[in-house]
Amino acid sequence: MTDIRLYNTRTRRKETFEPLDPANVRMYVCGPTVYDRAHLGNARPVVTFDVLFRLLRHVYGEDHVTYVRNFTDVDDKINAAARAMKDAGDPRSLVELIRERTDRTIGWYHADMDALGALRPSIRGEVTTKAEPRATEWIGAMISMIQGLLDRKNEDGVPFAYVEQGHVLFRVRAYKNYGALSGRSVDDMIAGARVEVAPFKEDPMDFVLWKPSDAELPGWDSPWGRGRPGWHIECSAMAHELLGESFDIHGGGIDLQFPHHENEIAQSCCAHPEGDFARVWMHNEMLQVEGKKMSKSLGNFFTVHQLLEQGIPGEVIRFVFLSTHYRKPMDWTAEKAREARGHLAAWHRLKRHALSEPDRKFTGKGVDPQVVEALADDLNTPLVFQRRLFELAKEAKLSFVDSPAVECFFETLAFLGFENLDVRRLELNESFKRASDIVELIQCKVAEIEAARATRDFETSDRIREGLKAAGVLVQISKDGVSWERGLDFDPAKLEALE
Ligand code: AMP
Ligand code: ZN
């Protein structure tokens, strides 16, 4: 079996991955707060952990991997968005507006992430809503976990949580290991963080497990009055319900390491001291804009949907992301997108020439072993997207139709999430074709002419030749074969119209 090595933020080194139960490898990734369209930065963890998910499925089998990614559908930002709609004159209640908004955002999220080629999370191969739990459907689990934290005490007899003014708070100083994930002490973290001081807190570091809701806001009955959960307890409770007290991998963006993940660990380890919570912690670095994290609050963001609307295929976004290692910050640039599009378009033209059935579907099962090996080394996607795929493409190009090299190349692309590439969309949208791509397109057409003539299909051969002529490409056919040259009226834009 392939040895997978993953960088564990908790131990700060690469470790050989040993699942607790190889028959059910379990991963939890923090999902989005659903009040608005996902920005491009939000897509980075989705693509990163999708690659890991695919690798785990390959190594352990599709029915032996569980991937849970939540939707945070109760949150102050969601409430604020709904309140703004109401203030703008919407007659519906806040609860109705929130439901509509979260439902709609989840629909957008699915559409955008599907376009990026990300598989939906699933439980041992079954795509179910349990693999994408909505926080509001697991409130009971959150309440019992909070109750457990109120009931339990540390080794000095100090309870892990307390109730104050309708709030329940986690007492950070009661948990001695707080900060272990980040490798920092509580005092260091206080110095560096914007912690909210509030009259109901014993200590500014303490964080909210439960807070009161007024009559208008979403709320659930609890032993502490009508209210709603804090953000951190949502993940701890859902992970516990769906993956158990100990599971294998917990992922998310590096911006979540503190406080969100420190708080998740504190809650889970204090409520369920028999378990380890997550064994491997993985964090993707940030997508940046001019050196700053892309974020809603900084306003320096654009959405995945906007890029798709501009005609940038999701596959291009995926390619650009995977060309950089997930633990490195990266910028999105138009130049990177242009290059990625060129490569993908070339590979899909190859599909038409190297396969007798270009529409054939690949499952990804026949993936190149070197690609698996690279991914098993802490997701070394740059090695794959900057080198190995080009070697495989070259081998496929030099080989005969439907050859093992051709199959391997397209199986590998499918494995990496490029199984449904739409060739026409990639080619025709390309208003900025590079010279080498143009040459490649013409060469493909010339190869099509040769293939047609070989089967005495002169009608097809003449049609392609006429099409090239209209674009200013002159094709000469002699007993030595087919050659071509650019005419004075050469117009690359007209090449785009060729099928
Ligand atoms: P949020 O909805 O803000 O909680 O974010 C959802 C996911 O996107 C989390 O895993 C974040 O860490 C991640 N994320 C947010 N901004 C960025 C960014 N600029 N680059 C990479 N990941 C991000
Ligand atoms: Zn989380």
Short mmCIF file of C-alpha atoms and ligand atoms in Angstrom, two decimals:
data_model
loop_
_atom_site.label_atom_id
_atom_site.label_comp_id
_atom_site.label_asym_id
_atom_site.label_seq_id
_atom_site.Cartn_x
_atom_site.Cartn_y
_atom_site.Cartn_z
CA MET A 1 0.00 0.00 0.00
CA THR A 2 1.20 3.52 -0.80
CA ASP A 3 2.74 5.27 2.19
CA ILE A 4 1.16 8.68 2.58
CA ARG A 5 3.16 11.37 4.37
CA LEU A 6 1.38 14.48 5.57
CA TYR A 7 2.61 17.62 7.28
CA ASN A 8 0.94 17.81 10.67
CA THR A 9 0.59 21.37 11.95
CA ARG A 10 0.37 20.01 15.50
CA THR A 11 3.80 18.34 15.45
CA ARG A 12 5.26 20.67 12.81
CA ARG A 13 6.66 17.84 10.73
CA LYS A 14 5.79 15.43 7.97
CA GLU A 15 4.54 12.13 9.35
CA THR A 16 3.63 8.81 7.84
CA PHE A 17 -0.13 8.66 7.85
CA GLU A 18 -1.56 5.75 9.81
CA PRO A 19 -5.35 5.77 9.90
CA LEU A 20 -7.09 4.67 13.08
CA ASP A 21 -9.24 2.38 10.97
CA PRO A 22 -8.15 1.74 7.37
CA ALA A 23 -11.68 0.52 6.65
CA ASN A 24 -13.01 3.98 7.46
CA VAL A 25 -10.49 6.81 7.13
CA ARG A 26 -12.12 9.93 8.56
CA MET A 27 -11.54 13.58 7.67
CA TYR A 28 -13.27 16.76 8.78
CA VAL A 29 -12.79 20.10 7.00
CA CYS A 30 -14.26 23.38 8.24
CA GLY A 31 -16.78 24.55 5.69
CA PRO A 32 -18.14 27.95 4.80
CA THR A 33 -20.37 30.34 6.69
CA VAL A 34 -23.22 30.59 4.24
CA TYR A 35 -24.24 34.21 3.93
CA ASP A 36 -22.73 35.09 0.57
CA ARG A 37 -20.98 33.74 -2.51
CA ALA A 38 -17.66 31.99 -1.87
CA HIS A 39 -14.68 34.14 -2.76
CA LEU A 40 -11.72 32.65 -4.56
CA GLY A 41 -9.79 32.21 -1.29
CA ASN A 42 -12.58 30.06 0.12
CA ALA A 43 -12.09 27.70 -2.81
CA ARG A 44 -8.48 26.94 -1.89
CA PRO A 45 -9.21 24.57 1.01
CA VAL A 46 -11.92 22.95 -1.08
CA VAL A 47 -9.53 22.11 -3.91
CA THR A 48 -6.67 21.18 -1.55
CA PHE A 49 -8.70 18.74 0.51
CA ASP A 50 -10.44 17.43 -2.58
CA VAL A 51 -7.05 16.24 -3.82
CA LEU A 52 -6.35 14.62 -0.46
CA PHE A 53 -9.80 13.03 -0.50
CA ARG A 54 -9.14 11.57 -3.96
CA LEU A 55 -5.77 10.26 -2.83
CA LEU A 56 -7.25 8.61 0.27
CA ARG A 57 -10.00 7.03 -1.84
CA HIS A 58 -7.39 5.73 -4.23
CA VAL A 59 -5.24 4.22 -1.50
CA TYR A 60 -7.92 2.92 0.90
CA GLY A 61 -10.87 2.44 -1.48
CA GLU A 62 -13.88 4.67 -2.11
CA ASP A 63 -16.05 2.93 0.47
CA HIS A 64 -13.38 3.30 3.13
CA VAL A 65 -13.15 7.06 3.35
CA THR A 66 -15.46 9.49 5.15
CA TYR A 67 -15.17 13.18 4.42
CA VAL A 68 -17.33 15.63 6.36
CA ARG A 69 -17.44 19.34 5.61
CA ASN A 70 -19.98 21.45 7.47
CA PHE A 71 -22.11 24.43 6.59
CA THR A 72 -22.19 27.13 9.27
CA ASP A 73 -25.76 28.32 8.81
CA VAL A 74 -26.17 30.04 12.17
CA ASP A 75 -23.86 33.00 12.69
CA ASP A 76 -23.95 36.70 13.44
CA LYS A 77 -22.84 37.57 9.90
CA ILE A 78 -25.81 35.67 8.50
CA ASN A 79 -28.12 37.45 10.93
CA ALA A 80 -26.66 40.80 9.92
CA ALA A 81 -27.18 40.04 6.21
CA ALA A 82 -30.81 39.10 6.84
CA ARG A 83 -31.35 42.17 9.00
CA ALA A 84 -30.03 44.37 6.18
CA MET A 85 -32.62 42.82 3.84
CA LYS A 86 -35.37 43.47 6.35
CA ASP A 87 -34.25 47.05 6.88
CA ALA A 88 -34.36 47.49 3.11
CA GLY A 89 -38.10 46.74 3.28
CA ASP A 90 -38.39 42.96 2.93
CA PRO A 91 -41.65 42.04 4.71
CA ARG A 92 -40.56 38.52 5.71
CA SER A 93 -39.45 37.57 9.21
CA LEU A 94 -35.74 37.39 10.02
CA VAL A 95 -35.95 33.63 10.43
CA GLU A 96 -37.53 33.27 6.97
CA LEU A 97 -34.95 35.57 5.42
CA ILE A 98 -32.11 33.65 7.06
CA ARG A 99 -33.43 30.33 5.84
CA GLU A 100 -33.82 31.62 2.32
CA ARG A 101 -30.39 33.19 2.34
CA THR A 102 -28.59 30.12 3.69
CA ASP A 103 -30.43 27.77 1.31
CA ARG A 104 -29.58 29.95 -1.65
CA THR A 105 -25.93 30.31 -0.61
CA ILE A 106 -25.55 26.55 -0.21
CA GLY A 107 -26.92 26.13 -3.75
CA TRP A 108 -24.38 28.64 -5.07
CA TYR A 109 -21.59 26.98 -3.14
CA HIS A 110 -22.37 23.60 -4.62
CA ALA A 111 -22.56 24.98 -8.15
CA ASP A 112 -19.26 26.85 -7.81
CA MET A 113 -17.33 24.01 -6.14
CA ASP A 114 -18.72 21.47 -8.63
CA ALA A 115 -17.38 23.71 -11.40
CA LEU A 116 -13.93 23.46 -9.79
CA GLY A 117 -14.09 19.68 -10.12
CA ALA A 118 -14.35 19.11 -6.35
CA LEU A 119 -16.12 15.92 -5.32
CA ARG A 120 -18.94 16.35 -2.85
CA PRO A 121 -17.99 15.09 0.62
CA SER A 122 -19.33 11.63 1.33
CA ILE A 123 -19.59 8.97 3.99
CA ARG A 124 -17.91 5.77 2.87
CA GLY A 125 -18.76 6.56 -0.72
CA GLU A 126 -22.31 7.73 -0.05
CA VAL A 127 -23.05 11.37 -0.88
CA THR A 128 -25.48 12.34 1.86
CA THR A 129 -26.47 15.51 3.69
CA LYS A 130 -24.74 14.01 6.73
CA ALA A 131 -21.44 14.50 4.96
CA GLU A 132 -22.30 18.20 4.65
CA PRO A 133 -24.08 18.82 7.94
CA ARG A 134 -25.86 22.11 8.49
CA ALA A 135 -25.13 23.39 11.98
CA THR A 136 -28.81 24.14 12.65
CA GLU A 137 -29.62 20.45 12.29
CA TRP A 138 -27.21 19.43 15.06
CA ILE A 139 -28.18 21.85 17.83
CA GLY A 140 -29.11 18.99 20.20
CA ALA A 141 -25.58 17.57 19.95
CA MET A 142 -24.12 21.02 20.65
CA ILE A 143 -26.31 21.48 23.74
CA SER A 144 -25.27 18.12 25.18
CA MET A 145 -21.61 18.83 24.53
CA ILE A 146 -21.88 22.21 26.24
CA GLN A 147 -23.63 20.54 29.18
CA GLY A 148 -20.76 18.06 29.37
CA LEU A 149 -18.25 20.92 29.56
CA LEU A 150 -20.24 22.55 32.39
CA ASP A 151 -20.28 19.24 34.28
CA ARG A 152 -16.62 18.33 33.83
CA LYS A 153 -13.67 19.67 35.80
CA ASN A 154 -9.93 19.74 35.24
CA GLU A 155 -7.36 18.06 37.51
CA ASP A 156 -7.56 21.03 39.92
CA GLY A 157 -11.33 20.77 40.17
CA VAL A 158 -12.00 23.82 37.99
CA PRO A 159 -15.02 23.37 35.64
CA PHE A 160 -14.31 23.80 31.92
CA ALA A 161 -17.28 26.08 31.37
CA TYR A 162 -19.50 28.54 33.22
CA VAL A 163 -22.81 30.33 32.74
CA GLU A 164 -23.02 34.10 32.94
CA GLN A 165 -25.86 36.42 31.86
CA GLY A 166 -27.51 33.87 29.57
CA HIS A 167 -24.14 33.00 27.96
CA VAL A 168 -22.15 29.84 28.42
CA LEU A 169 -18.39 30.35 28.18
CA PHE A 170 -15.40 28.06 27.89
CA ARG A 171 -12.83 28.74 30.62
CA VAL A 172 -9.62 28.71 28.57
CA ARG A 173 -7.26 28.71 31.56
CA ALA A 174 -8.88 25.51 32.85
CA TYR A 175 -7.45 23.61 29.87
CA LYS A 176 -3.69 23.31 30.35
CA ASN A 177 -2.92 22.30 26.76
CA TYR A 178 -4.55 25.34 25.22
CA GLY A 179 -2.29 26.70 22.46
CA ALA A 180 -0.53 23.39 21.70
CA LEU A 181 -1.62 23.41 18.06
CA SER A 182 -0.05 26.81 17.47
CA GLY A 183 2.84 26.10 19.83
CA ARG A 184 2.17 29.25 21.80
CA SER A 185 1.18 30.04 25.39
CA VAL A 186 -2.16 31.57 26.28
CA ASP A 187 -0.43 34.80 27.25
CA ASP A 188 1.42 35.04 23.93
CA MET A 189 -1.81 34.46 22.12
CA ILE A 190 -3.67 37.12 24.05
CA ALA A 191 -0.92 39.59 23.19
CA GLY A 192 -1.24 38.87 19.47
CA ALA A 193 -4.99 38.48 19.14
CA ARG A 194 -7.99 40.66 19.08
CA VAL A 195 -9.88 39.00 21.89
CA GLU A 196 -13.22 40.38 22.77
CA VAL A 197 -13.53 41.78 26.28
CA ALA A 198 -17.09 41.41 27.56
CA PRO A 199 -18.77 41.91 30.94
CA PHE A 200 -19.94 38.29 31.00
CA LYS A 201 -16.37 36.90 30.63
CA GLU A 202 -14.11 36.00 33.54
CA ASP A 203 -11.12 36.30 31.22
CA PRO A 204 -10.90 37.95 27.79
CA MET A 205 -9.60 34.66 26.32
CA ASP A 206 -12.76 32.76 27.27
CA PHE A 207 -14.98 32.09 24.30
CA VAL A 208 -18.69 31.69 23.82
CA LEU A 209 -20.27 28.25 23.67
CA TRP A 210 -23.85 29.51 23.78
CA LYS A 211 -25.41 32.95 23.59
CA PRO A 212 -28.92 34.29 24.08
CA SER A 213 -31.16 35.14 21.11
CA ASP A 214 -33.85 37.79 21.15
CA ALA A 215 -37.34 36.85 19.96
CA GLU A 216 -36.61 37.86 16.38
CA LEU A 217 -33.36 35.93 15.87
CA PRO A 218 -33.02 32.19 15.32
CA GLY A 219 -32.95 30.47 18.70
CA TRP A 220 -33.39 27.09 20.37
CA ASP A 221 -34.52 26.21 23.86
CA SER A 222 -31.71 25.12 26.14
CA PRO A 223 -31.02 24.73 29.87
CA TRP A 224 -29.60 28.31 29.71
CA GLY A 225 -32.60 29.86 27.98
CA ARG A 226 -33.46 30.42 24.35
CA GLY A 227 -30.30 30.98 22.37
CA ARG A 228 -27.89 29.82 19.70
CA PRO A 229 -24.47 28.15 19.63
CA GLY A 230 -21.10 29.83 19.24
CA TRP A 231 -19.21 29.04 16.04
CA HIS A 232 -16.47 26.82 17.51
CA ILE A 233 -18.79 24.35 19.26
CA GLU A 234 -20.57 23.68 15.97
CA CYS A 235 -17.56 21.96 14.43
CA SER A 236 -16.65 20.07 17.62
CA ALA A 237 -20.17 18.70 18.03
CA MET A 238 -20.71 17.76 14.37
CA ALA A 239 -17.28 16.14 14.10
CA HIS A 240 -18.01 14.12 17.23
CA GLU A 241 -21.43 12.99 16.05
CA LEU A 242 -20.30 12.05 12.57
CA LEU A 243 -16.70 10.92 13.03
CA GLY A 244 -16.40 9.94 16.70
CA GLU A 245 -14.14 10.93 19.58
CA SER A 246 -10.97 10.30 17.60
CA PHE A 247 -10.58 10.65 13.88
CA ASP A 248 -7.76 10.99 11.41
CA ILE A 249 -7.50 14.37 9.71
CA HIS A 250 -8.83 17.83 10.42
CA GLY A 251 -8.37 20.50 7.76
CA GLY A 252 -9.02 24.14 7.02
CA GLY A 253 -7.25 27.36 6.13
CA ILE A 254 -4.30 28.49 8.25
CA ASP A 255 -6.36 31.51 9.33
CA LEU A 256 -8.50 29.08 11.34
CA GLN A 257 -5.60 27.65 13.35
CA PHE A 258 -6.13 30.23 16.07
CA PRO A 259 -8.57 30.72 17.62
CA HIS A 260 -11.03 28.42 15.83
CA HIS A 261 -9.02 25.20 15.83
CA GLU A 262 -7.46 25.79 19.25
CA ASN A 263 -11.00 26.23 20.56
CA GLU A 264 -12.28 23.13 18.78
CA ILE A 265 -9.48 21.10 20.37
CA ALA A 266 -10.11 22.57 23.83
CA GLN A 267 -13.85 21.80 23.69
CA SER A 268 -13.50 18.34 22.22
CA CYS A 269 -10.64 17.14 24.39
CA CYS A 270 -12.29 18.42 27.60
CA ALA A 271 -15.73 17.03 26.72
CA HIS A 272 -14.33 13.68 25.52
CA PRO A 273 -11.03 13.12 27.33
CA GLU A 274 -11.00 9.46 26.26
CA GLY A 275 -10.51 10.50 22.62
CA ASP A 276 -7.77 12.36 20.75
CA PHE A 277 -10.13 14.44 18.60
CA ALA A 278 -8.15 14.89 15.35
CA ARG A 279 -4.75 13.24 15.00
CA VAL A 280 -3.41 15.12 11.96
CA TRP A 281 -4.07 18.83 11.50
CA MET A 282 -3.63 20.22 8.02
CA HIS A 283 -3.82 23.86 6.99
CA ASN A 284 -3.75 25.43 3.58
CA GLU A 285 -1.96 28.76 3.21
CA MET A 286 -3.81 31.82 2.05
CA LEU A 287 -4.74 33.02 -1.38
CA GLN A 288 -3.49 36.56 -1.47
CA VAL A 289 -4.06 39.80 -3.29
CA GLU A 290 -0.95 41.92 -3.42
CA GLY A 291 0.54 40.23 -0.38
CA LYS A 292 -2.62 40.38 1.75
CA LYS A 293 -5.04 37.56 2.51
CA MET A 294 -8.08 37.70 0.25
CA SER A 295 -11.00 38.23 2.60
CA LYS A 296 -14.47 39.62 2.77
CA SER A 297 -13.54 41.99 5.57
CA LEU A 298 -10.65 43.56 3.65
CA GLY A 299 -12.87 43.93 0.60
CA ASN A 300 -10.05 42.70 -1.68
CA PHE A 301 -11.97 39.73 -2.99
CA PHE A 302 -13.68 38.42 -6.07
CA THR A 303 -15.96 35.45 -6.13
CA VAL A 304 -15.53 32.11 -7.88
CA HIS A 305 -18.81 32.86 -9.63
CA GLN A 306 -17.46 36.13 -11.05
CA LEU A 307 -14.49 34.32 -12.58
CA LEU A 308 -16.73 31.62 -14.05
CA GLU A 309 -19.01 34.32 -15.46
CA GLN A 310 -16.01 35.98 -17.09
CA GLY A 311 -15.51 32.77 -19.04
CA ILE A 312 -12.66 31.34 -16.95
CA PRO A 313 -13.45 27.63 -16.74
CA GLY A 314 -13.37 26.04 -13.28
CA GLU A 315 -10.68 23.65 -14.50
CA VAL A 316 -8.38 26.59 -15.13
CA ILE A 317 -8.87 27.78 -11.56
CA ARG A 318 -8.18 24.26 -10.30
CA PHE A 319 -5.02 24.00 -12.41
CA VAL A 320 -3.72 27.34 -11.15
CA PHE A 321 -4.37 26.40 -7.52
CA LEU A 322 -2.67 23.03 -7.80
CA SER A 323 0.41 24.46 -9.47
CA THR A 324 1.37 25.91 -6.07
CA HIS A 325 1.88 23.77 -2.97
CA TYR A 326 -0.97 24.13 -0.49
CA ARG A 327 1.38 25.25 2.29
CA LYS A 328 2.63 28.22 0.28
CA PRO A 329 0.81 31.52 -0.05
CA MET A 330 -0.22 32.26 -3.62
CA ASP A 331 -1.52 35.06 -5.77
CA TRP A 332 -4.11 34.64 -8.46
CA THR A 333 -2.94 36.33 -11.66
CA ALA A 334 -4.42 36.61 -15.14
CA GLU A 335 -1.10 35.38 -16.53
CA LYS A 336 -1.30 32.12 -14.56
CA ALA A 337 -4.87 31.61 -15.74
CA ARG A 338 -3.85 32.23 -19.35
CA GLU A 339 -1.06 29.69 -19.16
CA ALA A 340 -3.22 27.09 -17.47
CA ARG A 341 -5.88 27.50 -20.10
CA GLY A 342 -3.32 27.03 -22.84
CA HIS A 343 -2.09 23.75 -21.36
CA LEU A 344 -5.56 22.39 -20.77
CA ALA A 345 -6.70 23.34 -24.25
CA ALA A 346 -3.69 21.62 -25.77
CA TRP A 347 -4.32 18.47 -23.74
CA HIS A 348 -7.88 18.35 -24.82
CA ARG A 349 -7.06 18.77 -28.43
CA LEU A 350 -4.82 15.79 -27.89
CA LYS A 351 -7.89 13.93 -26.71
CA ARG A 352 -9.45 14.26 -30.15
CA HIS A 353 -6.42 12.88 -31.88
CA ALA A 354 -5.16 10.31 -29.48
CA LEU A 355 -8.47 8.63 -28.71
CA SER A 356 -10.72 6.82 -31.13
CA GLU A 357 -13.61 7.93 -28.93
CA PRO A 358 -12.71 11.42 -27.70
CA ASP A 359 -15.81 11.60 -25.49
CA ARG A 360 -14.82 8.51 -23.61
CA LYS A 361 -15.13 8.87 -19.84
CA PHE A 362 -12.21 8.02 -17.60
CA THR A 363 -12.59 6.98 -13.98
CA GLY A 364 -9.15 7.90 -12.74
CA LYS A 365 -8.42 4.34 -11.68
CA GLY A 366 -5.50 3.93 -14.07
CA VAL A 367 -3.62 6.90 -12.62
CA ASP A 368 0.12 7.20 -13.17
CA PRO A 369 1.99 5.77 -10.13
CA GLN A 370 4.44 8.67 -10.09
CA VAL A 371 1.54 11.10 -9.68
CA VAL A 372 0.23 9.08 -6.75
CA GLU A 373 3.71 9.05 -5.25
CA ALA A 374 4.03 12.83 -5.59
CA LEU A 375 0.65 13.42 -3.95
CA ALA A 376 1.50 10.94 -1.19
CA ASP A 377 4.42 13.21 -0.35
CA ASP A 378 2.31 15.82 1.46
CA LEU A 379 0.34 16.65 -1.70
CA ASN A 380 3.23 17.67 -3.92
CA THR A 381 0.93 19.04 -6.60
CA PRO A 382 3.55 21.42 -8.08
CA LEU A 383 5.61 18.39 -9.11
CA VAL A 384 2.54 17.03 -10.88
CA PHE A 385 1.30 20.26 -12.45
CA GLN A 386 4.63 21.72 -13.40
CA ARG A 387 6.39 18.55 -14.52
CA ARG A 388 4.88 15.09 -14.47
CA LEU A 389 1.72 15.88 -16.44
CA PHE A 390 3.83 17.38 -19.21
CA GLU A 391 5.97 14.25 -19.40
CA LEU A 392 2.84 12.11 -19.60
CA ALA A 393 1.34 14.36 -22.27
CA LYS A 394 4.49 14.07 -24.32
CA GLU A 395 4.51 10.29 -24.08
CA ALA A 396 0.85 10.23 -25.09
CA LYS A 397 1.50 12.51 -28.06
CA LEU A 398 4.33 10.33 -29.35
CA SER A 399 2.28 7.22 -29.02
CA PHE A 400 -0.44 5.64 -31.16
CA VAL A 401 -4.22 6.06 -30.82
CA ASP A 402 -5.70 4.49 -27.65
CA SER A 403 -2.24 3.34 -26.54
CA PRO A 404 -1.49 2.64 -22.86
CA ALA A 405 0.40 5.96 -22.67
CA VAL A 406 -2.67 7.81 -23.93
CA GLU A 407 -4.93 6.00 -21.49
CA CYS A 408 -2.58 6.68 -18.61
CA PHE A 409 -2.52 10.39 -19.36
CA PHE A 410 -6.29 10.77 -19.45
CA GLU A 411 -6.83 8.46 -16.48
CA THR A 412 -4.41 10.63 -14.53
CA LEU A 413 -6.20 13.82 -15.53
CA ALA A 414 -9.51 12.28 -14.45
CA PHE A 415 -7.99 11.22 -11.14
CA LEU A 416 -6.84 14.79 -10.55
CA GLY A 417 -10.37 16.11 -11.11
CA PHE A 418 -10.25 16.97 -14.79
CA GLU A 419 -12.65 14.27 -15.90
CA ASN A 420 -15.31 16.41 -17.52
CA LEU A 421 -13.33 19.01 -19.34
CA ASP A 422 -15.33 20.75 -22.00
CA VAL A 423 -12.93 21.06 -24.90
CA ARG A 424 -14.96 23.51 -26.92
CA ARG A 425 -15.38 25.85 -23.98
CA LEU A 426 -11.66 25.81 -23.30
CA GLU A 427 -10.68 26.39 -26.88
CA LEU A 428 -13.28 28.82 -28.10
CA ASN A 429 -13.09 31.16 -25.13
CA GLU A 430 -9.44 31.53 -25.69
CA SER A 431 -9.08 35.00 -27.09
CA PHE A 432 -5.45 35.17 -25.98
CA LYS A 433 -4.10 32.06 -27.56
CA ARG A 434 -0.33 31.71 -27.42
CA ALA A 435 1.63 31.27 -30.61
CA SER A 436 2.60 27.72 -29.67
CA ASP A 437 -1.03 26.84 -29.11
CA ILE A 438 -1.96 28.19 -32.52
CA VAL A 439 0.70 26.07 -34.13
CA GLU A 440 -0.50 23.08 -32.19
CA LEU A 441 -4.08 23.62 -33.30
CA ILE A 442 -3.02 23.82 -36.93
CA GLN A 443 -0.92 20.69 -36.55
CA CYS A 444 -3.90 18.90 -35.09
CA LYS A 445 -6.00 19.94 -38.08
CA VAL A 446 -3.31 18.79 -40.46
CA ALA A 447 -3.18 15.47 -38.63
CA GLU A 448 -6.95 15.22 -39.06
CA ILE A 449 -6.52 15.77 -42.81
CA GLU A 450 -3.90 13.02 -42.96
CA ALA A 451 -6.12 10.68 -40.99
CA ALA A 452 -9.10 11.38 -43.24
CA ARG A 453 -7.04 10.83 -46.40
CA ALA A 454 -5.69 7.58 -45.02
CA THR A 455 -9.24 6.28 -44.91
CA ARG A 456 -10.01 7.89 -48.32
CA ASP A 457 -12.48 10.24 -46.64
CA PHE A 458 -11.78 13.10 -49.03
CA GLU A 459 -14.92 14.96 -48.09
CA THR A 460 -13.68 15.47 -44.50
CA SER A 461 -10.18 16.21 -45.65
CA ASP A 462 -11.45 18.92 -48.05
CA ARG A 463 -13.72 20.42 -45.42
CA ILE A 464 -10.90 20.83 -42.92
CA ARG A 465 -8.62 22.17 -45.63
CA GLU A 466 -11.21 24.77 -46.64
CA GLY A 467 -11.65 25.79 -43.01
CA LEU A 468 -7.91 26.31 -42.63
CA LYS A 469 -7.81 28.23 -45.91
CA ALA A 470 -10.51 30.59 -44.63
CA ALA A 471 -8.25 31.32 -41.65
CA GLY A 472 -5.33 31.99 -43.99
CA VAL A 473 -3.53 28.66 -43.53
CA LEU A 474 -2.46 27.08 -46.79
CA VAL A 475 -2.33 23.30 -46.88
CA GLN A 476 -0.33 21.48 -49.56
CA ILE A 477 -0.88 17.83 -50.23
CA SER A 478 1.72 15.86 -52.11
CA LYS A 479 2.84 12.29 -52.35
CA ASP A 480 5.24 13.06 -49.48
CA GLY A 481 2.43 14.00 -47.15
CA VAL A 482 0.65 17.10 -45.94
CA SER A 483 2.42 20.38 -45.18
CA TRP A 484 1.19 23.86 -44.37
CA GLU A 485 2.18 27.50 -44.21
CA ARG A 486 0.65 30.74 -43.07
CA GLY A 487 -0.73 32.95 -45.83
CA LEU A 488 -0.63 36.74 -45.80
CA ASP A 489 -4.26 36.81 -44.72
CA PHE A 490 -3.62 34.54 -41.70
CA ASP A 491 -6.22 35.28 -39.00
CA PRO A 492 -5.94 33.25 -35.75
CA ALA A 493 -9.40 34.41 -34.64
CA LYS A 494 -10.90 32.47 -37.55
CA LEU A 495 -9.14 29.34 -36.37
CA GLU A 496 -11.28 29.47 -33.27
CA ALA A 497 -14.36 28.82 -35.37
CA LEU A 498 -12.97 25.52 -36.62
CA GLU A 499 -14.42 22.47 -35.00
P1 AMP B 1 -14.93 31.22 6.17
O1 AMP B 1 -16.28 31.10 5.50
O2 AMP B 1 -14.36 32.59 6.19
O3 AMP B 1 -14.91 30.56 7.55
O4 AMP B 1 -13.89 30.39 5.31
C1 AMP B 1 -14.12 29.10 4.81
C2 AMP B 1 -12.80 28.45 4.50
O5 AMP B 1 -12.04 29.26 3.58
C3 AMP B 1 -11.89 28.28 5.72
O6 AMP B 1 -11.25 27.01 5.64
C4 AMP B 1 -10.88 29.39 5.58
O7 AMP B 1 -9.66 29.09 6.19
C5 AMP B 1 -10.72 29.45 4.09
N1 AMP B 1 -10.21 30.75 3.59
C6 AMP B 1 -10.73 31.98 3.81
N2 AMP B 1 -10.01 32.93 3.18
C7 AMP B 1 -9.00 32.29 2.53
C8 AMP B 1 -7.92 32.72 1.68
N3 AMP B 1 -7.73 33.99 1.36
N4 AMP B 1 -7.10 31.77 1.18
C9 AMP B 1 -7.28 30.47 1.48
N5 AMP B 1 -8.26 29.99 2.27
C10 AMP B 1 -9.13 30.89 2.79
ZN ZN B 2 -14.36 24.32 12.21
#
